[in-house]
Tab-separated table of C-alpha atoms and ligand atoms in Angstrom:
chain	number	residue	atom	x	y	z
W	1130	UNK	CA	-7.276	-7.059	22.502
W	1131	UNK	CA	-6.452	-3.377	22.714
W	1132	UNK	CA	-2.834	-2.742	23.784
W	1133	UNK	CA	-2.747	-0.622	26.961
W	1134	UNK	CA	-0.766	2.164	25.311
W	1135	UNK	CA	-3.551	2.670	22.756
W	1136	UNK	CA	-6.019	3.478	25.532
W	1137	UNK	CA	-3.605	5.801	27.369
W	1138	UNK	CA	-3.808	9.605	27.462
W	1139	UNK	CA	-2.438	11.633	24.570
W	1140	UNK	CA	0.429	12.820	26.798
W	1141	UNK	CA	1.352	9.266	27.819
W	1142	UNK	CA	1.310	8.113	24.195
W	1143	UNK	CA	3.543	11.027	23.196
W	1144	UNK	CA	6.044	10.353	25.997
W	1145	UNK	CA	6.098	6.673	25.039
W	1146	UNK	CA	6.814	7.511	21.412
W	1147	UNK	CA	9.566	9.937	22.360
W	1148	UNK	CA	11.337	7.250	24.367
W	1149	UNK	CA	11.000	4.895	21.399
W	1150	UNK	CA	12.308	7.593	19.067
W	1151	UNK	CA	15.503	7.870	21.117
W	1152	UNK	CA	16.003	4.115	20.726
W	1153	UNK	CA	15.397	4.336	16.986
W	1154	UNK	CA	17.959	7.136	16.561
W	1155	UNK	CA	20.577	5.198	18.510
W	1156	UNK	CA	19.873	2.058	16.496
W	1157	UNK	CA	20.169	3.885	13.182
W	1158	UNK	CA	23.327	5.621	14.249
W	1159	UNK	CA	24.854	2.245	15.036
W	1160	UNK	CA	23.515	0.024	12.251
W	1161	UNK	CA	22.363	2.073	9.274
W	1162	UNK	CA	25.043	3.269	6.852
W	1163	UNK	CA	22.534	5.584	5.246
W	1164	UNK	CA	21.406	7.369	8.395
W	1165	UNK	CA	24.862	7.408	9.964
W	1166	UNK	CA	26.050	9.286	6.892
W	1167	UNK	CA	23.023	11.580	6.968
W	1168	UNK	CA	23.460	12.494	10.641
W	1169	UNK	CA	27.099	13.278	9.996
W	1170	UNK	CA	26.688	15.269	6.800
W	1171	UNK	CA	23.797	17.288	8.251
W	1172	UNK	CA	25.570	17.838	11.574
W	1173	UNK	CA	22.724	16.378	13.541
W	1174	UNK	CA	23.314	16.087	17.247
W	1175	UNK	CA	21.151	13.168	18.281
W	1176	UNK	CA	21.121	14.393	21.885
W	1177	UNK	CA	19.156	17.412	20.735
W	1178	UNK	CA	16.329	15.280	19.336
W	1179	UNK	CA	14.134	14.596	22.336
W	1180	UNK	CA	10.568	15.308	21.374
W	1181	UNK	CA	8.395	14.531	18.375
W	1182	UNK	CA	8.553	18.233	17.541
W	1183	UNK	CA	12.353	17.969	17.280
W	1184	UNK	CA	12.006	15.596	14.348
W	1185	UNK	CA	11.852	18.510	11.910
W	1186	UNK	CA	15.596	18.973	12.473
W	1187	UNK	CA	16.237	15.764	10.547
W	1188	UNK	CA	15.861	15.710	6.753
W	1189	UNK	CA	13.116	13.491	5.371
W	1190	UNK	CA	13.774	10.248	3.504
W	1191	UNK	CA	12.213	9.830	0.069
W	1192	UNK	CA	11.360	6.853	-2.121
W	1193	UNK	CA	14.194	7.966	-4.395
W	1194	UNK	CA	16.633	7.700	-1.468
W	1195	UNK	CA	15.460	4.141	-0.814
W	1196	UNK	CA	16.036	3.267	-4.423
W	1197	UNK	CA	19.357	4.981	-4.819
W	1198	UNK	CA	20.904	3.750	-1.574
W	1199	UNK	CA	18.846	0.586	-1.032
W	1200	UNK	CA	21.629	-1.517	0.511
W	1201	UNK	CA	22.723	1.272	2.853
W	1202	UNK	CA	19.326	1.148	4.558
W	1203	UNK	CA	19.670	-2.499	5.514
W	1204	UNK	CA	20.847	-2.708	9.128
W	1205	UNK	CA	21.519	-6.412	9.571
W	1206	UNK	CA	23.975	-8.938	8.147
W	1207	UNK	CA	22.664	-11.162	5.405
W	1208	UNK	CA	22.394	-14.232	7.619
W	1209	UNK	CA	19.852	-12.434	9.820
W	1210	UNK	CA	17.502	-11.772	6.939
W	1211	UNK	CA	14.573	-14.195	6.840
W	1212	UNK	CA	12.214	-12.691	4.292
W	1213	UNK	CA	12.837	-10.526	1.234
W	1214	UNK	CA	10.101	-8.179	0.092
W	1215	UNK	CA	10.215	-5.860	-2.891
W	1216	UNK	CA	8.220	-2.816	-3.920
W	1217	UNK	CA	8.183	-1.196	-7.321
W	1218	UNK	CA	10.577	1.724	-7.049
W	1219	UNK	CA	9.970	5.195	-8.412
W	1220	UNK	CA	12.969	5.020	-10.703
W	1221	UNK	CA	12.028	1.694	-12.238
W	1222	UNK	CA	14.108	-0.829	-10.315
W	1223	UNK	CA	12.408	-2.552	-7.375
W	1224	UNK	CA	13.397	-1.635	-3.817
W	1225	UNK	CA	14.271	-4.531	-1.528
W	1226	UNK	CA	13.112	-4.756	2.089
W	1227	UNK	CA	14.834	-7.197	4.391
W	1228	UNK	CA	12.920	-8.640	7.321
W	1229	UNK	CA	14.508	-10.382	10.282
W	1230	UNK	CA	12.873	-12.946	12.532
W	1231	UNK	CA	11.899	-10.179	14.961
W	1232	UNK	CA	10.518	-8.106	12.089
W	1233	UNK	CA	8.236	-10.993	11.167
W	1234	UNK	CA	7.099	-11.220	14.804
W	1235	UNK	CA	6.489	-7.485	14.797
W	1236	UNK	CA	4.548	-7.792	11.538
W	1237	UNK	CA	2.425	-10.563	13.051
W	1238	UNK	CA	1.668	-8.425	16.114
W	1239	UNK	CA	0.857	-5.436	13.891
W	1240	UNK	CA	-1.640	-7.413	11.864
W	1241	UNK	CA	-3.137	-9.169	14.889
W	1242	UNK	CA	-3.973	-5.842	16.561
W	1243	UNK	CA	-5.224	-4.545	13.201
W	1244	UNK	CA	-7.545	-7.522	12.819
W	1245	UNK	CA	-8.681	-6.913	16.380
W	1246	UNK	CA	-9.579	-3.350	15.349
W	1247	UNK	CA	-11.911	-4.755	12.703
W	1248	UNK	CA	-13.482	-7.063	15.283
W	1249	UNK	CA	-11.818	-10.289	14.161
W	1250	UNK	CA	-11.573	-12.818	16.994
W	1251	UNK	CA	-9.879	-16.139	17.633
W	1252	UNK	CA	-13.027	-18.033	16.636
W	1253	UNK	CA	-13.169	-16.341	13.235
W	1254	UNK	CA	-12.026	-17.753	9.924
W	1255	UNK	CA	-10.525	-15.384	7.378
W	1256	UNK	CA	-10.413	-15.993	3.642
W	1257	UNK	CA	-7.387	-14.321	2.100
W	1258	UNK	CA	-8.116	-13.018	-1.400
W	1259	UNK	CA	-4.803	-11.301	-1.957
W	1260	UNK	CA	-1.452	-12.647	-3.071
W	1261	UNK	CA	0.742	-14.142	-0.360
W	1262	UNK	CA	3.820	-14.716	-2.523
W	1263	UNK	CA	5.591	-12.754	-5.280
W	1264	UNK	CA	7.619	-10.912	-2.665
W	1265	UNK	CA	4.597	-8.921	-1.453
W	1266	UNK	CA	4.390	-8.083	2.232
W	1267	UNK	CA	0.639	-7.717	2.710
W	1268	UNK	CA	-0.486	-11.325	2.236
W	1269	UNK	CA	2.274	-12.578	4.486
W	1270	UNK	CA	1.325	-10.046	7.153
W	1271	UNK	CA	-2.295	-11.227	7.062
W	1272	UNK	CA	-1.271	-14.834	7.409
W	1273	UNK	CA	1.066	-14.117	10.326
W	1274	UNK	CA	-1.514	-11.846	11.952
W	1275	UNK	CA	-4.189	-14.524	11.815
W	1276	UNK	CA	-1.751	-17.002	13.380
W	1277	UNK	CA	-0.933	-14.576	16.193
W	1278	UNK	CA	-4.619	-13.982	16.841
W	1279	UNK	CA	-5.360	-17.685	16.666
W	1280	UNK	CA	-7.920	-17.192	13.890
W	1281	UNK	CA	-8.290	-19.580	10.975
W	1282	UNK	CA	-7.075	-18.504	7.556
W	1283	UNK	CA	-7.829	-19.799	4.081
W	1284	UNK	CA	-5.189	-18.778	1.543
W	1285	UNK	CA	-7.070	-18.690	-1.713
W	1286	UNK	CA	-5.050	-15.850	-3.191
W	1287	UNK	CA	-6.294	-13.202	-5.586
W	1288	UNK	CA	-8.818	-13.530	-8.405
W	1289	UNK	CA	-10.884	-16.532	-9.550
W	1290	UNK	CA	-14.391	-15.821	-8.176
W	1291	UNK	CA	-15.475	-19.433	-8.708
W	1292	UNK	CA	-12.694	-20.735	-6.483
W	1293	UNK	CA	-13.428	-18.048	-3.890
W	1294	UNK	CA	-17.084	-19.066	-3.712
W	1295	UNK	CA	-16.280	-22.775	-3.592
W	1296	UNK	CA	-14.027	-22.017	-0.683
W	1297	UNK	CA	-16.605	-19.811	1.071
W	1298	UNK	CA	-19.177	-22.614	0.808
W	1299	UNK	CA	-16.760	-25.264	2.009
W	1300	UNK	CA	-14.884	-23.502	4.819
W	1301	UNK	CA	-17.436	-20.891	5.921
W	1302	UNK	CA	-15.124	-17.907	6.502
W	1303	UNK	CA	-16.561	-15.094	8.621
W	1304	UNK	CA	-14.215	-12.427	7.236
W	1305	UNK	CA	-12.593	-11.917	3.882
W	1306	UNK	CA	-9.588	-9.825	2.897
W	1307	UNK	CA	-9.808	-8.348	-0.577
W	1308	UNK	CA	-9.362	-5.390	-2.858
W	1309	UNK	CA	-12.815	-3.757	-2.752
W	1310	UNK	CA	-13.306	-3.726	-6.526
W	1311	UNK	CA	-12.833	-7.508	-6.442
W	1312	UNK	CA	-15.844	-7.752	-4.133
W	1313	UNK	CA	-17.903	-6.466	-7.079
W	1314	UNK	CA	-16.612	-9.381	-9.143
W	1315	UNK	CA	-17.598	-11.806	-6.372
W	1316	UNK	CA	-21.073	-10.267	-6.282
W	1317	UNK	CA	-21.425	-10.524	-10.043
W	1318	UNK	CA	-20.413	-14.158	-9.978
W	1319	UNK	CA	-22.812	-14.927	-7.126
W	1320	UNK	CA	-25.691	-13.310	-9.000
W	1321	UNK	CA	-24.952	-15.286	-12.143
W	1322	UNK	CA	-24.785	-18.556	-10.241
W	1323	UNK	CA	-27.695	-18.166	-7.831
W	1324	UNK	CA	-25.513	-17.905	-4.754
W	1325	UNK	CA	-27.347	-16.289	-1.859
W	1326	UNK	CA	-24.919	-13.523	-0.946
W	1327	UNK	CA	-26.519	-12.597	2.323
W	1328	UNK	CA	-26.563	-16.156	3.609
W	1329	UNK	CA	-22.933	-16.809	2.829
W	1330	UNK	CA	-21.832	-16.578	6.451
W	1331	UNK	CA	-19.390	-13.772	5.641
W	1332	UNK	CA	-19.961	-10.871	8.039
W	1333	UNK	CA	-17.146	-8.528	7.159
W	1334	UNK	CA	-14.485	-7.642	4.618
W	1335	UNK	CA	-11.127	-6.075	5.348
W	1336	UNK	CA	-10.366	-4.009	2.293
W	1337	UNK	CA	-6.949	-3.058	1.013
W	1338	UNK	CA	-5.685	-0.934	-1.855
W	1339	UNK	CA	-8.687	1.235	-2.555
W	1340	UNK	CA	-10.599	3.652	-0.351
W	1341	UNK	CA	-14.054	2.760	0.896
W	1342	UNK	CA	-15.064	6.129	2.169
W	1343	UNK	CA	-15.278	9.816	1.450
W	1344	UNK	CA	-13.378	12.215	3.692
W	1345	UNK	CA	-16.411	12.504	6.007
W	1346	UNK	CA	-16.323	8.688	6.355
W	1347	UNK	CA	-19.549	8.179	4.422
W	1348	UNK	CA	-19.415	5.307	1.921
W	1349	UNK	CA	-17.979	6.129	-1.510
W	1350	UNK	CA	-19.400	4.885	-4.820
W	1351	UNK	CA	-17.440	1.665	-4.704
W	1352	UNK	CA	-18.511	0.607	-1.224
W	1353	UNK	CA	-22.122	1.684	-1.843
W	1354	UNK	CA	-22.196	-0.621	-4.851
W	1355	UNK	CA	-20.912	-3.443	-2.682
W	1356	UNK	CA	-23.219	-2.784	0.277
W	1357	UNK	CA	-26.306	-2.461	-1.976
W	1358	UNK	CA	-25.959	-6.094	-2.928
W	1359	UNK	CA	-23.997	-7.623	-0.086
W	1360	UNK	CA	-24.768	-6.489	3.432
W	1361	UNK	CA	-21.416	-7.012	5.102
W	1362	UNK	CA	-19.268	-4.721	7.247
W	1363	UNK	CA	-16.511	-3.072	5.252
W	1364	UNK	CA	-13.310	-2.178	7.083
W	1365	UNK	CA	-10.604	-0.211	5.399
W	1366	UNK	CA	-6.988	-1.070	6.054
W	1367	UNK	CA	-4.189	1.144	4.870
W	1368	UNK	CA	-0.628	-0.120	4.886
W	1369	UNK	CA	2.584	-0.167	2.918
W	1370	UNK	CA	5.773	-2.165	2.831
W	1371	UNK	CA	7.837	0.838	3.886
W	1372	UNK	CA	5.679	1.373	6.997
W	1373	UNK	CA	5.683	-2.300	8.049
W	1374	UNK	CA	2.489	-1.237	9.774
W	1375	UNK	CA	-1.235	-1.126	9.062
W	1376	UNK	CA	-3.863	1.468	9.916
W	1377	UNK	CA	-7.154	-0.397	10.186
W	1378	UNK	CA	-10.641	0.848	10.977
W	1379	UNK	CA	-12.418	-0.193	14.152
W	1380	UNK	CA	-16.162	-0.769	14.446
W	1381	UNK	CA	-16.713	3.020	14.459
W	1382	UNK	CA	-15.302	3.119	10.911
W	1383	UNK	CA	-13.923	6.604	11.327
W	1384	UNK	CA	-10.487	6.136	9.860
W	1385	UNK	CA	-7.615	3.700	10.350
W	1386	UNK	CA	-6.173	3.576	13.867
W	1387	UNK	CA	-2.563	4.517	14.506
W	1388	UNK	CA	-0.604	1.995	16.578
W	1389	UNK	CA	1.800	4.239	18.523
W	1390	UNK	CA	3.987	1.321	19.626
W	1391	UNK	CA	4.811	0.560	15.982
W	1392	UNK	CA	5.209	3.822	14.136
W	1393	UNK	CA	5.575	7.588	14.499
W	1394	UNK	CA	3.483	9.640	12.117
W	1395	UNK	CA	3.807	13.189	10.883
W	1396	UNK	CA	1.568	14.979	8.398
W	1397	UNK	CA	3.720	17.383	6.401
W	1398	UNK	CA	3.090	20.179	3.941
W	1399	UNK	CA	4.941	20.915	0.705
W	1400	UNK	CA	7.873	22.366	2.674
W	1401	UNK	CA	8.148	19.400	5.017
W	1402	UNK	CA	6.666	21.392	7.891
W	1403	UNK	CA	3.863	19.883	9.991
W	1404	UNK	CA	0.397	20.925	8.789
W	1405	UNK	CA	-2.116	22.566	11.125
W	1406	UNK	CA	-4.321	20.099	13.037
W	1407	UNK	CA	-6.958	18.561	10.798
W	1408	UNK	CA	-5.317	19.726	7.561
W	1409	UNK	CA	-4.361	17.230	4.887
W	1410	UNK	CA	-0.700	16.605	4.179
W	1411	UNK	CA	1.805	13.966	3.203
W	1412	UNK	CA	2.008	11.081	5.621
W	1413	UNK	CA	5.582	10.808	6.840
W	1414	UNK	CA	6.582	7.940	9.098
W	1415	UNK	CA	9.323	6.628	11.350
W	1416	UNK	CA	9.155	2.908	12.094
W	1417	UNK	CA	9.528	1.639	15.661
W	1418	UNK	CA	10.965	-1.748	16.541
W	1419	UNK	CA	12.057	-2.632	13.015
W	1420	UNK	CA	15.466	-4.320	12.772
W	1421	UNK	CA	16.061	-5.071	9.105
W	1422	UNK	CA	15.240	-1.834	7.399
W	1423	UNK	CA	13.933	0.819	9.789
W	1424	UNK	CA	13.037	4.190	8.304
W	1425	UNK	CA	13.200	7.666	9.761
W	1426	UNK	CA	10.907	10.450	8.499
W	1427	UNK	CA	10.043	8.532	5.368
W	1428	UNK	CA	7.694	10.404	3.056
W	1429	UNK	CA	5.015	7.971	1.929
W	1430	UNK	CA	3.735	10.124	-0.930
W	1431	UNK	CA	0.178	9.667	0.371
W	1432	UNK	CA	-1.910	12.676	1.225
W	1433	UNK	CA	-4.076	12.046	4.269
W	1434	UNK	CA	-5.847	13.863	7.091
W	1435	UNK	CA	-5.275	12.886	10.711
W	1436	UNK	CA	-8.227	12.796	13.132
W	1437	UNK	CA	-7.350	13.094	16.788
W	1438	UNK	CA	-10.663	13.120	18.682
W	1439	UNK	CA	-11.114	10.147	21.013
W	1440	UNK	CA	-12.795	7.169	19.364
W	1441	UNK	CA	-15.885	5.358	20.660
W	1442	UNK	CA	-13.989	2.030	20.519
W	1443	UNK	CA	-11.836	2.972	23.514
W	1444	UNK	CA	-8.626	3.568	21.612
W	1445	UNK	CA	-7.199	7.003	22.098
W	1446	UNK	CA	-4.990	6.990	19.037
W	1447	UNK	CA	-4.943	9.139	15.922
W	1448	UNK	CA	-6.991	7.899	12.990
W	1449	UNK	CA	-6.070	8.443	9.358
W	1450	UNK	CA	-8.806	9.325	6.905
W	1451	UNK	CA	-8.966	7.776	3.423
W	1452	UNK	CA	-5.961	8.590	1.252
W	1453	UNK	CA	-6.919	11.775	-0.556
W	1454	UNK	CA	-4.376	11.717	-3.273
W	1455	UNK	CA	-0.909	10.673	-4.185
W	1456	UNK	CA	2.123	12.557	-5.112
W	1457	UNK	CA	2.189	13.215	-8.811
W	1458	UNK	CA	1.505	10.219	-11.032
W	1459	UNK	CA	1.414	7.700	-8.287
W	1460	UNK	CA	-1.030	5.037	-9.439
W	1461	UNK	CA	-2.852	2.720	-7.080
W	1462	UNK	CA	-3.737	-0.215	-9.240
W	1463	UNK	CA	-5.344	-3.490	-8.142
W	1464	UNK	CA	-4.062	-3.132	-4.617
W	1465	UNK	CA	-0.517	-2.195	-5.484
W	1466	UNK	CA	1.246	1.118	-5.970
W	1467	UNK	CA	3.107	1.761	-9.153
W	1468	UNK	CA	4.665	4.508	-11.152
W	1469	UNK	CA	4.917	5.124	-14.895
W	1470	UNK	CA	8.729	4.646	-15.043
W	1471	UNK	CA	8.304	1.025	-14.027
W	1472	UNK	CA	5.993	0.605	-17.009
W	1473	UNK	CA	8.381	2.515	-19.261
W	1474	UNK	CA	11.047	0.014	-18.317
W	1475	UNK	CA	8.892	-2.925	-19.233
W	1476	UNK	CA	7.668	-1.479	-22.503
W	1477	UNK	CA	11.128	-0.406	-23.485
W	1478	UNK	CA	12.150	-4.034	-23.254
W	1479	UNK	CA	10.294	-4.752	-26.498
W	1480	UNK	CA	11.959	-3.694	-29.700
W	1481	UNK	CA	8.790	-4.450	-31.619
W	1482	UNK	CA	6.995	-1.653	-29.752
W	1483	UNK	CA	7.204	1.384	-31.963
W	1484	UNK	CA	5.699	3.856	-29.542
W	1485	UNK	CA	3.239	3.946	-26.671
W	1486	UNK	CA	1.197	6.146	-24.382
W	1487	UNK	CA	0.153	5.352	-20.812
W	1488	UNK	CA	-3.278	6.734	-20.004
W	1489	UNK	CA	-4.230	6.985	-16.354
W	1490	UNK	CA	-7.850	7.636	-15.498
W	1491	UNK	CA	-10.510	7.167	-12.846
W	1492	UNK	CA	-13.071	4.530	-13.660
W	1493	UNK	CA	-16.755	4.744	-12.726
W	1494	UNK	CA	-16.110	3.278	-9.289
W	1495	UNK	CA	-13.537	5.934	-8.472
W	1496	UNK	CA	-10.371	3.818	-8.613
W	1497	UNK	CA	-7.486	4.125	-11.058
W	1498	UNK	CA	-7.340	2.543	-14.468
W	1499	UNK	CA	-4.329	2.194	-16.699
W	1500	UNK	CA	-4.632	1.867	-20.441
W	1501	UNK	CA	-1.516	1.230	-22.480
W	1502	UNK	CA	-1.868	2.263	-26.086
W	1503	UNK	CA	0.794	0.598	-28.135
W	1504	UNK	CA	1.792	1.012	-31.768
W	1505	UNK	CA	3.606	-1.946	-33.292
W	1506	UNK	CA	4.136	-3.686	-36.598
W	1507	UNK	CA	3.471	-6.942	-34.814
W	1508	UNK	CA	-0.115	-6.450	-33.654
W	1509	UNK	CA	-0.752	-10.142	-33.022
W	1510	UNK	CA	-2.446	-11.963	-30.181
W	1511	UNK	CA	0.841	-13.766	-29.580
W	1512	UNK	CA	2.774	-10.542	-29.067
W	1513	UNK	CA	0.071	-9.135	-26.820
W	1514	UNK	CA	0.387	-12.232	-24.662
W	1515	UNK	CA	4.137	-11.747	-24.479
W	1516	UNK	CA	3.719	-8.185	-23.232
W	1517	UNK	CA	1.144	-9.304	-20.693
W	1518	UNK	CA	3.423	-12.062	-19.384
W	1519	UNK	CA	6.235	-9.568	-19.014
W	1520	UNK	CA	4.017	-7.216	-17.042
W	1521	UNK	CA	2.914	-10.016	-14.738
W	1522	UNK	CA	6.502	-11.072	-14.192
W	1523	UNK	CA	7.992	-7.630	-13.641
W	1524	UNK	CA	5.183	-5.587	-12.168
W	1525	UNK	CA	2.966	-8.355	-10.827
W	1526	UNK	CA	-0.138	-6.560	-12.113
W	1527	UNK	CA	-1.552	-6.229	-15.571
W	1528	UNK	CA	-2.927	-2.977	-17.000
W	1529	UNK	CA	-5.309	-2.843	-19.940
W	1530	UNK	CA	-3.391	-2.963	-23.198
W	1531	UNK	CA	-4.577	-2.107	-26.665
W	1532	UNK	CA	-2.838	-1.894	-29.996
W	1533	UNK	CA	-3.471	1.287	-31.817
W	1534	UNK	CA	-2.670	3.032	-35.051
W	1535	UNK	CA	0.712	4.731	-35.221
W	1536	UNK	CA	-0.694	8.020	-36.513
W	1537	UNK	CA	-3.388	8.133	-33.873
W	1538	UNK	CA	-0.761	7.564	-31.198
W	1539	UNK	CA	1.461	10.284	-32.575
W	1540	UNK	CA	-1.354	12.777	-32.205
W	1541	UNK	CA	-1.601	11.836	-28.539
W	1542	UNK	CA	2.139	11.951	-28.070
W	1543	UNK	CA	2.682	15.318	-29.640
W	1544	UNK	CA	-0.117	17.653	-28.628
W	1545	UNK	CA	0.233	21.275	-29.730
W	1546	UNK	CA	3.023	23.173	-27.947
W	1547	UNK	CA	4.764	20.001	-26.914
W	1548	UNK	CA	8.254	19.342	-28.177
W	1549	UNK	CA	8.915	16.246	-26.170
W	1550	UNK	CA	6.762	13.180	-26.734
W	1551	UNK	CA	4.154	12.745	-24.026
W	1552	UNK	CA	4.333	9.233	-22.629
W	1553	UNK	CA	1.965	9.570	-19.717
W	1554	UNK	CA	-1.458	11.149	-19.983
W	1555	UNK	CA	-3.024	11.595	-16.567
W	1556	UNK	CA	-6.754	12.081	-17.008
W	1557	UNK	CA	-7.489	12.011	-13.289
W	1558	UNK	CA	-8.789	15.389	-12.092
H	1859	ZN	ZN1	-11.866	3.327	17.086
């Protein structure tokens, strides 16, 4: 199930994308208040944008733009919106994405061809170990993709290793979709309960949220730990709500494949100029075929390297290596992306919190950890639970939280030479 365009020559793919780009520009100029305004204020003559190289004439779109002008990005009337998705915005408030019926069809197609990359077939059964609700896009995309492919899907949702194993025993999935660090929890549970991992029937895992590989595509610490105990194929999938598109590894496991019929990609340097071939840069995307909230030259904040050599799987599309880093302070936590201001907002909701520090670090498996150190006069289990509930409700993930002494916290907040209190301590690299 490889779309013809993905096997075509580089020149054919480029010409195809350029034709699609023209359609996107026309669509935005007709339906998007934000881009209409941008084209006008920047004096952009759409007739002069004909090639992918011409894209640099158009200013990029940032996450801040999405937040500030959220409604202006939505291109359809309210009655055409079927599904509402939100992402945690950089400025604290969530950003809303509106999906139309066609957008959901597009999302299904996107995920079906992504599953096909990872070798999933109609006869397979997939166990979904990520959230399908809470206004997330990913779980929904997986469900729709499995439907499109004709594969079976078991919606267990995230967490609860016991339930996951019960379900694996009962329904015999051949693939699972999970955050890779959760696979370690499944392994731990299996070991404690005499479950024979390597006779579970699971042959592969499609992993979201955390990288599996080093830049040379060798396994990283996390995936080595998994593979040591559980001999299954690990496929990385990289996606985001803004992209409406996934980049999933094929059997060669040499980066996530670009689907040229769904998205245009650019890799940009600090000055928004394209990097030299093979150099890392910020992934910047333009969506193709999206009706509800299409984006043009959107800067994802993710630093990646593009690989353009032909792939042994037969696809002739660019592959993206593991995300190298994020723009400042971006935290990838338990499969979601968040920023300190969103946590500031939540913590600031509690008058009983005297002060706090957010510590971001790498744990021993190379993924991010968040530790909230909180000083309060109400250091009770009850209050801690209240904070946790608020985090789950607002942010949908829960960082580690500990109460700590006010004086100790002050030392952290006011290191020498600092006049402003430090609220975020980034201990990563
Ligand atoms: Zn491939």
